[in-house]
Short mmCIF file of C-alpha atoms and ligand atoms in Angstrom, two decimals:
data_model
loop_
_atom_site.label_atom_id
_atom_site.label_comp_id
_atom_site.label_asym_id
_atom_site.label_seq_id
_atom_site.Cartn_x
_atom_site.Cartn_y
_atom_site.Cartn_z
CA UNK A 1 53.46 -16.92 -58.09
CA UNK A 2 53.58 -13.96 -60.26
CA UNK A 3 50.44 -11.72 -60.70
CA UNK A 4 47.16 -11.15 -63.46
CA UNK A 5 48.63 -9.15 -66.28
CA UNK A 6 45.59 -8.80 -68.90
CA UNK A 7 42.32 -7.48 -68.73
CA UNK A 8 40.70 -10.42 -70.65
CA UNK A 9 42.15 -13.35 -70.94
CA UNK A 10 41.57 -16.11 -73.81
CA UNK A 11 41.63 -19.20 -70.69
CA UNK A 12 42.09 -19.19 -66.97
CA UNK A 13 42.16 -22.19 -65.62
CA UNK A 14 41.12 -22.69 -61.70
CA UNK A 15 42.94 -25.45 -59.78
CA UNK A 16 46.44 -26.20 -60.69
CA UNK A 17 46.83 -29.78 -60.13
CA UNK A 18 47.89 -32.31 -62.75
CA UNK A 19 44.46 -31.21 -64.59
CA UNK A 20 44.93 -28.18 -64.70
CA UNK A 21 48.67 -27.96 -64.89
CA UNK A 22 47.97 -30.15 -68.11
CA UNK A 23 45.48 -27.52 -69.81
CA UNK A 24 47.75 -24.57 -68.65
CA UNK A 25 50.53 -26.32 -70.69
CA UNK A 26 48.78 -27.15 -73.90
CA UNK A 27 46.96 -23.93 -73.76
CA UNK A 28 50.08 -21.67 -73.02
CA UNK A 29 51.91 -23.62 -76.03
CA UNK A 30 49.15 -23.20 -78.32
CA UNK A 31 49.90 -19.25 -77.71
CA UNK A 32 46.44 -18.60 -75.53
CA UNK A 33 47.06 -16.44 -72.84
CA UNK A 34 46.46 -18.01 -70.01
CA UNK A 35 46.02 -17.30 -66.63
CA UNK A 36 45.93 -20.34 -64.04
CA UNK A 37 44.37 -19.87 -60.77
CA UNK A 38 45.58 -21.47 -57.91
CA UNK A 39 44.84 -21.36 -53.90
CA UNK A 40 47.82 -23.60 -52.36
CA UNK A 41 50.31 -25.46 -53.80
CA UNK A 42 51.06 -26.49 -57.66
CA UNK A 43 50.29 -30.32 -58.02
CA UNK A 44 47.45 -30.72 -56.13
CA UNK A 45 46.90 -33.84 -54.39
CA UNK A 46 50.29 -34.91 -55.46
CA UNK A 47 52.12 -32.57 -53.16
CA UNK A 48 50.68 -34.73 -50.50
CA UNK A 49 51.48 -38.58 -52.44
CA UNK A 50 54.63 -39.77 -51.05
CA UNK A 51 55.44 -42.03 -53.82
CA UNK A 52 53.46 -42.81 -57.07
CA UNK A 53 53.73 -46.11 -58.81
CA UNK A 54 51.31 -45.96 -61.45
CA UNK A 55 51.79 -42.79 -63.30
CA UNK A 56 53.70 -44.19 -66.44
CA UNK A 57 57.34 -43.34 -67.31
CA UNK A 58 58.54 -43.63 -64.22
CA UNK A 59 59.23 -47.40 -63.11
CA UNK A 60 60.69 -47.10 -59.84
CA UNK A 61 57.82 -44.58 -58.88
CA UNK A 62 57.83 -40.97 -58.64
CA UNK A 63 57.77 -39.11 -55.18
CA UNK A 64 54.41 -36.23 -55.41
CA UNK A 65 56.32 -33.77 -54.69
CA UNK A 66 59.03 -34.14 -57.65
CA UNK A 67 56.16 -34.95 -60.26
CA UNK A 68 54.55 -31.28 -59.20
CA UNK A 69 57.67 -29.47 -60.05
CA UNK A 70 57.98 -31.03 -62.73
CA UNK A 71 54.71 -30.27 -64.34
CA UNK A 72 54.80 -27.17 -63.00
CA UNK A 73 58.23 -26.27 -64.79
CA UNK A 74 56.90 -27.66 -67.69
CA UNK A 75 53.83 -25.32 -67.93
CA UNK A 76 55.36 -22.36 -66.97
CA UNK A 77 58.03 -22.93 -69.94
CA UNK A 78 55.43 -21.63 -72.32
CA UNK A 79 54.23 -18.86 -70.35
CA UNK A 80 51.72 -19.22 -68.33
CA UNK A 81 50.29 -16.65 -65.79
CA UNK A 82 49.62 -17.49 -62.62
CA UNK A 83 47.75 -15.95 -59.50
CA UNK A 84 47.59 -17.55 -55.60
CA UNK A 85 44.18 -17.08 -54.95
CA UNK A 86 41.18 -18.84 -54.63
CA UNK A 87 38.48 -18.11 -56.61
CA UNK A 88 34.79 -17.98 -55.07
CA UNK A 89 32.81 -16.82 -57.64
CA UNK A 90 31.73 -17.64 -61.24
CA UNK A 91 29.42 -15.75 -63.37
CA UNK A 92 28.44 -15.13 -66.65
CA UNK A 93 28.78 -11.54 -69.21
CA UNK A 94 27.46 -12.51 -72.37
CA UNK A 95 29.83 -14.78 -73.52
CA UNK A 96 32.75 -13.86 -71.45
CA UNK A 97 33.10 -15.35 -67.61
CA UNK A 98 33.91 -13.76 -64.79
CA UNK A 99 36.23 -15.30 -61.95
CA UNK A 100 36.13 -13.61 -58.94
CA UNK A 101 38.70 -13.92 -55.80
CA UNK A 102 38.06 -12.11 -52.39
CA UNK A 103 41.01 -9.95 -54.24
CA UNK A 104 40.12 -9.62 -57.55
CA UNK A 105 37.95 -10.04 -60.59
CA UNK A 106 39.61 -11.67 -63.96
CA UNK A 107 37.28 -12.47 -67.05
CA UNK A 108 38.36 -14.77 -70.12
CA UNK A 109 36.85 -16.40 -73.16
CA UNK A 110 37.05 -20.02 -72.10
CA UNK A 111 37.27 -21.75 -68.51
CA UNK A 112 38.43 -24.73 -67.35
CA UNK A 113 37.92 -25.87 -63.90
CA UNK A 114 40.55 -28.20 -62.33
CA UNK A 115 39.69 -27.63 -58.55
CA UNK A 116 39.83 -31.63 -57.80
CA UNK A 117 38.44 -32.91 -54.41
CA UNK A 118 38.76 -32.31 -50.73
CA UNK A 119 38.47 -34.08 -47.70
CA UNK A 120 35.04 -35.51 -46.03
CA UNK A 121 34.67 -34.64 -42.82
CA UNK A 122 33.72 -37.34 -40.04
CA UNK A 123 30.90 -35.21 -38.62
CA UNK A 124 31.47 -36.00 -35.02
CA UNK A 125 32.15 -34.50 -31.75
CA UNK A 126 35.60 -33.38 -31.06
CA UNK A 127 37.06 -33.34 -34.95
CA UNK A 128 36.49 -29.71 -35.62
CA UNK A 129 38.44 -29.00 -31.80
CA UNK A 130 41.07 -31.52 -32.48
CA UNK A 131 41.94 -30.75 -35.79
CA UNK A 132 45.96 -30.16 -35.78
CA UNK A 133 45.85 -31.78 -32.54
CA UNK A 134 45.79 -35.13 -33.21
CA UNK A 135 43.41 -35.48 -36.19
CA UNK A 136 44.62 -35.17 -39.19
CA UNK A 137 43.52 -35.49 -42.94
CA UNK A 138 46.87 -35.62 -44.48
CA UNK A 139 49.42 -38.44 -43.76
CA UNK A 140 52.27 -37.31 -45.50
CA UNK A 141 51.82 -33.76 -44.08
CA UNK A 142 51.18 -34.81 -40.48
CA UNK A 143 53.02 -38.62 -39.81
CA UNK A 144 56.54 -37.44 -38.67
CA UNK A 145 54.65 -35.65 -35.53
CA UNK A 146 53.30 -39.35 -34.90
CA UNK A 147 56.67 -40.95 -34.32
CA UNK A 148 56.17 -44.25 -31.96
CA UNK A 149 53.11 -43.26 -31.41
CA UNK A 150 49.83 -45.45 -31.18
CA UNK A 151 47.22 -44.19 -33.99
CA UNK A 152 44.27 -45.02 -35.62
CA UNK A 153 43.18 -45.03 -39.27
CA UNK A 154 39.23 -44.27 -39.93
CA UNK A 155 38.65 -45.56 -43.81
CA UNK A 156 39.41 -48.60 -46.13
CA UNK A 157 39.44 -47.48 -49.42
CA UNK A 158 42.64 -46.57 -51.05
CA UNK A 159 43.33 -43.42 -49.49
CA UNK A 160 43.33 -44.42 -46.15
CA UNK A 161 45.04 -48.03 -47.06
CA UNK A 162 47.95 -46.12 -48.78
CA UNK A 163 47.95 -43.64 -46.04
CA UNK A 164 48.11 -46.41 -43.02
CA UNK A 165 51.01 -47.75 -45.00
CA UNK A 166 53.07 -44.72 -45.24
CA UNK A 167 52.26 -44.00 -41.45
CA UNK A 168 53.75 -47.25 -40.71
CA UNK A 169 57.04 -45.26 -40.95
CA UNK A 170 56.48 -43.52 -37.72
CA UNK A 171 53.88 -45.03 -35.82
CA UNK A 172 54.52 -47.52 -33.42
CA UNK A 173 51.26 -49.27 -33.75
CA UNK A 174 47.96 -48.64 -36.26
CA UNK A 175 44.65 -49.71 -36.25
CA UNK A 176 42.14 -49.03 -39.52
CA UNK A 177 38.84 -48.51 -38.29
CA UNK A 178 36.17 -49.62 -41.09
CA UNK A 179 32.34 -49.95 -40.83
CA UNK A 180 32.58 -52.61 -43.19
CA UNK A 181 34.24 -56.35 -42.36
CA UNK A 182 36.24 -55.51 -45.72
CA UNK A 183 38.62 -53.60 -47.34
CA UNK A 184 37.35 -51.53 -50.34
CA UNK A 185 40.88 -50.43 -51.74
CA UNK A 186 42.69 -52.14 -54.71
CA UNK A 187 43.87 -55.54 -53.81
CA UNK A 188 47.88 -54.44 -54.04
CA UNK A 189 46.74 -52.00 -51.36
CA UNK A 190 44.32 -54.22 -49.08
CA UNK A 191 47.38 -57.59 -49.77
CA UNK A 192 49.85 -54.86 -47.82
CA UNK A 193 47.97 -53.82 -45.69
CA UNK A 194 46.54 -56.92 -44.53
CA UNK A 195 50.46 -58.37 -44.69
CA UNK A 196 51.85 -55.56 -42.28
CA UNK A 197 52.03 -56.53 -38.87
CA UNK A 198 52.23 -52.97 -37.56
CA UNK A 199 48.76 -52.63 -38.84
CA UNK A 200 45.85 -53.95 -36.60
CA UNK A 201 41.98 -53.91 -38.11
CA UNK A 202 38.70 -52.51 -35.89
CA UNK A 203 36.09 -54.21 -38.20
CA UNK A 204 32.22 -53.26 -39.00
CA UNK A 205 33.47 -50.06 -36.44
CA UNK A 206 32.51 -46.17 -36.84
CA UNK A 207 33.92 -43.23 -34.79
CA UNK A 208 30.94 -41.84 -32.34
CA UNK A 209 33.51 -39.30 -31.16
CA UNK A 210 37.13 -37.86 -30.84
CA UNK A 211 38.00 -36.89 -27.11
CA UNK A 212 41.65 -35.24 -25.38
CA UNK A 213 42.49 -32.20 -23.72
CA UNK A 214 45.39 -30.52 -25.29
CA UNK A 215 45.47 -33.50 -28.25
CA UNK A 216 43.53 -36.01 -28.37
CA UNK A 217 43.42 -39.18 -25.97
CA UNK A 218 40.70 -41.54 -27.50
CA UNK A 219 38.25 -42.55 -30.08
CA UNK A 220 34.69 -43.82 -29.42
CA UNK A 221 33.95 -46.76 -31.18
CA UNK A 222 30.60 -48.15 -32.08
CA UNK A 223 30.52 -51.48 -33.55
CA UNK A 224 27.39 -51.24 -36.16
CA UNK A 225 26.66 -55.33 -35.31
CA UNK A 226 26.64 -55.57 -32.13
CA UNK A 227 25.82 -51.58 -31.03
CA UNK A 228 28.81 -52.42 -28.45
CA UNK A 229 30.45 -48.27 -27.92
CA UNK A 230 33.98 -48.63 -26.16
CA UNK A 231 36.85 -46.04 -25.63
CA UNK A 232 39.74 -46.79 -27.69
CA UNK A 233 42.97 -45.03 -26.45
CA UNK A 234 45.17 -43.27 -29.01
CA UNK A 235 47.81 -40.90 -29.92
CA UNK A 236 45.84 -39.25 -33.41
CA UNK A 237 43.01 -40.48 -35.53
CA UNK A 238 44.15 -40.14 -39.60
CA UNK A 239 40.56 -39.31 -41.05
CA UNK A 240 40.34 -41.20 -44.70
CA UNK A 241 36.27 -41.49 -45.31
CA UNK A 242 35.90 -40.31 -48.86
CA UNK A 243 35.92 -37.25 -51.16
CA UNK A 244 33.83 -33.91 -52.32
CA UNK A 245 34.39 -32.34 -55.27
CA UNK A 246 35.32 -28.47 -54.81
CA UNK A 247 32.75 -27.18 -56.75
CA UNK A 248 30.28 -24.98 -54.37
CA UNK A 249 31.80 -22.06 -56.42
CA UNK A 250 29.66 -23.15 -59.51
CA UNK A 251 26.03 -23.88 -57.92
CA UNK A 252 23.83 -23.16 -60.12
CA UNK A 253 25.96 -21.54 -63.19
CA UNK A 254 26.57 -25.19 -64.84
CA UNK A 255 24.83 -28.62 -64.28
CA UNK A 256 26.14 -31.24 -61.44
CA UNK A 257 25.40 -34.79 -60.22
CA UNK A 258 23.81 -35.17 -56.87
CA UNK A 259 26.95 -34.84 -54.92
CA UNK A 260 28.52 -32.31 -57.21
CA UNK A 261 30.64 -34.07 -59.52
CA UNK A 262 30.54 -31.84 -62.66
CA UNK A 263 29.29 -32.91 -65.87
CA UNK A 264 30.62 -32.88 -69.25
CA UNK A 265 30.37 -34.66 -72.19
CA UNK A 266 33.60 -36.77 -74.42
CA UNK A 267 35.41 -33.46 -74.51
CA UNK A 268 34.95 -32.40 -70.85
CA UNK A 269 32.65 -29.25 -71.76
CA UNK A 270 29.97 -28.70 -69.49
CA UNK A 271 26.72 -27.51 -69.49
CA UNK A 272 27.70 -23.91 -70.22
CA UNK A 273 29.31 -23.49 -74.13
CA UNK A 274 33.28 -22.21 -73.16
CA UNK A 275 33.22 -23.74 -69.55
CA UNK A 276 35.14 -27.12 -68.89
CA UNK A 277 35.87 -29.07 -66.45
CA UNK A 278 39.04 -31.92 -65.88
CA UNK A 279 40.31 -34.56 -63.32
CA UNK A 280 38.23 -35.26 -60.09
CA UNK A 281 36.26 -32.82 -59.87
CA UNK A 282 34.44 -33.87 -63.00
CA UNK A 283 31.78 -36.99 -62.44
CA UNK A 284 33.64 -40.15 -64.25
CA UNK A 285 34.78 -43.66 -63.95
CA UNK A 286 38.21 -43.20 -62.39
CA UNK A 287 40.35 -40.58 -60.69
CA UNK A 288 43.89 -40.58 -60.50
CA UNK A 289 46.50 -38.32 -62.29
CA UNK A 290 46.76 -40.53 -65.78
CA UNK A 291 43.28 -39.34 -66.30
CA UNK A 292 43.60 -35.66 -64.59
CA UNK A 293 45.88 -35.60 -67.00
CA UNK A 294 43.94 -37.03 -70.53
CA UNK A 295 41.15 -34.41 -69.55
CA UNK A 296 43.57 -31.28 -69.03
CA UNK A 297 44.88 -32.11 -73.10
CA UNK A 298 41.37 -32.88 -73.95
CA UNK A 299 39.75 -29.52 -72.51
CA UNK A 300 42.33 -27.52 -73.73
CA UNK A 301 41.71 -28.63 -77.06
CA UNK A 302 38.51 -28.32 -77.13
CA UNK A 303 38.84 -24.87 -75.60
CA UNK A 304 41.37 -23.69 -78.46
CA UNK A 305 38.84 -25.05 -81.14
CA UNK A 306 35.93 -23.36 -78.84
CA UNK A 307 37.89 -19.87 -78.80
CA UNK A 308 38.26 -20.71 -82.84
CA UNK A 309 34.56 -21.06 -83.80
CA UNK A 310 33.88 -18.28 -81.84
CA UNK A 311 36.27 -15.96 -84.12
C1 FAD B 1 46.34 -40.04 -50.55
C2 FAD B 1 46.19 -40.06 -52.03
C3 FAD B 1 47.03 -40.86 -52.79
C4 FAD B 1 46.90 -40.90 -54.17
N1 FAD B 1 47.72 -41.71 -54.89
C5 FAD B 1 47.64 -41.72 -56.24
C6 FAD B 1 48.50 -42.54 -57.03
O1 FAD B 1 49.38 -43.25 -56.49
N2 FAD B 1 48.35 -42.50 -58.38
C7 FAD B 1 47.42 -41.74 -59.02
O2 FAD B 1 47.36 -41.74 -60.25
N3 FAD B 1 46.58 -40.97 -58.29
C8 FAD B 1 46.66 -40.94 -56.94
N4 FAD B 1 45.78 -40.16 -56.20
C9 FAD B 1 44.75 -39.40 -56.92
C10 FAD B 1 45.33 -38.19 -57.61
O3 FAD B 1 46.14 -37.45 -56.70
C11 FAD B 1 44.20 -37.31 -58.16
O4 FAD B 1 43.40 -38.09 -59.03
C12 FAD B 1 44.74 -36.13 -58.95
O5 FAD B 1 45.61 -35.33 -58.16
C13 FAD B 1 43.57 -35.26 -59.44
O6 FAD B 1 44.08 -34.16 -60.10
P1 FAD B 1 43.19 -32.83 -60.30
O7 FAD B 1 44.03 -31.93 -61.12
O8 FAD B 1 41.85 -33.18 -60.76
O9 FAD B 1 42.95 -32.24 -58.83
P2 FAD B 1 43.86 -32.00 -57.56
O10 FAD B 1 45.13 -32.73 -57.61
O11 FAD B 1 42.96 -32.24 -56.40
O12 FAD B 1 44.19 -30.42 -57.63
C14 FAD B 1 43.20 -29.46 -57.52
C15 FAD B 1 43.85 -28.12 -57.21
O13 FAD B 1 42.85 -27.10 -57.27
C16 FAD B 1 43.08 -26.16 -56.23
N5 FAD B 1 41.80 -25.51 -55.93
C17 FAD B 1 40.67 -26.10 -55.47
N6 FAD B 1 39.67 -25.21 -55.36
C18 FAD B 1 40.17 -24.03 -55.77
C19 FAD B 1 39.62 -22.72 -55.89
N7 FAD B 1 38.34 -22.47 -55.60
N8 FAD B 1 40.43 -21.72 -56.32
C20 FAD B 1 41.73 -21.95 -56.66
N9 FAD B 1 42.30 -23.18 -56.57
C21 FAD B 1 41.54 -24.20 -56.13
C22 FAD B 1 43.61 -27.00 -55.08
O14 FAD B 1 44.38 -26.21 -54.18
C23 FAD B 1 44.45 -28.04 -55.82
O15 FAD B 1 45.81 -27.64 -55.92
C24 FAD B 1 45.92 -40.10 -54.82
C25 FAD B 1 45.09 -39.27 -54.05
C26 FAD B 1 45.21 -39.23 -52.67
C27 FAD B 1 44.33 -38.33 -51.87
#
């Protein structure tokens, strides 16, 4: 990544995964300078999608980690700045906003927030210690260390469903671990899943507990109908239990559902006149990177007619 080259800049845009890659490139080609923040790697979640089948234009599917370069080549064709930080801070100067990093401080006209989602944590004993040593939040990242191995799978939505499937690669045998006695994923998702024989189910289940030495040995299982707790011996636990928005940054500056979703209205503006918000980290019906991607056009848009009432 290059570095900050203004002192004001018309949009920065924080979080440079397909939402934000999308704003960067209609921004940048509507001649706004732009400046897009970013604190790992350009495509977001993608990087860590193996293959995507339902992002249209491709039909065969599209691995995550060719659709990122792609976007990201595409938005840096019209000039984009960019910056590998991550920013920590957002406050207001009269109508300007200020972005702060633990390096720097960057202020601009209009921002658009594109920081997605992260991880849950499990909460228990023993994932904090094991983490990198057996438990993992990351398939595609983490499953080649898991070759032949025996693993487990806490989740059923569709991130841990598609996950357990890719891990099938390596693994040697699988168990998903739900508290439920069903899947919540999409049916294409659950109908593998349920069809794969490397993949064994621990129903109406919830981890107590992660235990090893070096990496980690076993999982403690609770079964929530019965209140039957029994070690279950394994080689890693994949941890798949939902999502947070990354938006801690922006507590208290604009408004936020209950678990801190931002909220906009039809043209992804939030509560503060300039500031936006696209893709997952905003509260809506569906996240995936068709819609990351309808927001990032959107709040650019709205940002360039923003920056043009302003004038
Ligand atoms: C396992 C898995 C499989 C998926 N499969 C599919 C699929 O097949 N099809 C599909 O359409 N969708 C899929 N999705 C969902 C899709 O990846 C997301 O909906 C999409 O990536 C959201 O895009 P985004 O731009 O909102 O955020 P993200 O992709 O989450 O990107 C956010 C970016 O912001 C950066 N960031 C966060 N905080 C800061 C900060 N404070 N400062 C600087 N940078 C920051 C992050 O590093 C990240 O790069 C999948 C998701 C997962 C987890």
């Amino acid at each position: 990544m290059e570095g900050a080259k203004r002192e004001i800049y018309e949009v920065i845009i924080v979080g440079g995964g397909p939402g934000g890659l999308t704003a960067s490139l209609y921004t940048s080609r509507a001649r706004l300078s732009t400046l897009l923040i970013e604190s790992a790697l350009f495509g977001g979640q993608m990087t860590t999608t193996e293959l995507i089948e339902n992002y249209p234009g491709f039909p065969q599917g599209v691995s995550g980690d060719e659709l990122s370069r792609l976007m990201e080549e595409q938005a840096k064709k019209f000039g984009m700045e960019t910056v590998a930080q991550e920013v920590v801070k957002v406050s207001l100067e009269a109508d300007l906003k200020v972005v702060q990093t633990p390096e720097s401080t960057y202020r601009c006209e209009a921002l658009i927030i594109g920081t997605g989602t992260e991880y849950r944590k499990l909460g228990v004993p023993g994932e904090k210690e094991f983490a990198g040593k057996g438990v993992s939040y990351c398939a595609t990242c983490d499953g080649a260390f898991f070759r032949d191995s025996q693993i487990v799978v806490v989740g059923g939505g569709d991130s841990a469903l598609t996950e357990a499937l890719f891990l099938t690669k390596f693994a040697k045998e699988l168990t998903i671990i739900h508290r439920r006695d069903a899947l919540r994923g999409t049916k294409i998702y659950q109908e593998r899943a349920l069809g794969n024989p490397k993949i064994k189910f621990l129903w109406n289940s919830t981890v107590q507990e992660i235990k090893g030495d070096s990496m980690v040995r076993s999982v403690i299982v609770k079964n929530v109908k019965t209140g039957q707790v029994k070690e279950f011996e394994t080689d890693g636990a994949f941890l798949f239990v939902g999502l947070v928005p990354r938006t801690q940054f922006l507590k208290g500056i604009v408004d936020m559902d209950e678990g801190g979703y931002l909220l906009t209205n039809e043209d992804c503006e939030t509560s503060v006149k300039g500031i936006f918000a696209v893709g997952d980290c905003r509260k809506k019906l569906l996240r995936q990177i068709a819609t990351a991607i309808g927001d990032g056009a959107t709040a650019a848009f709205a940002a360039e007619k923003y920056l043009e009432l302003k004038e």
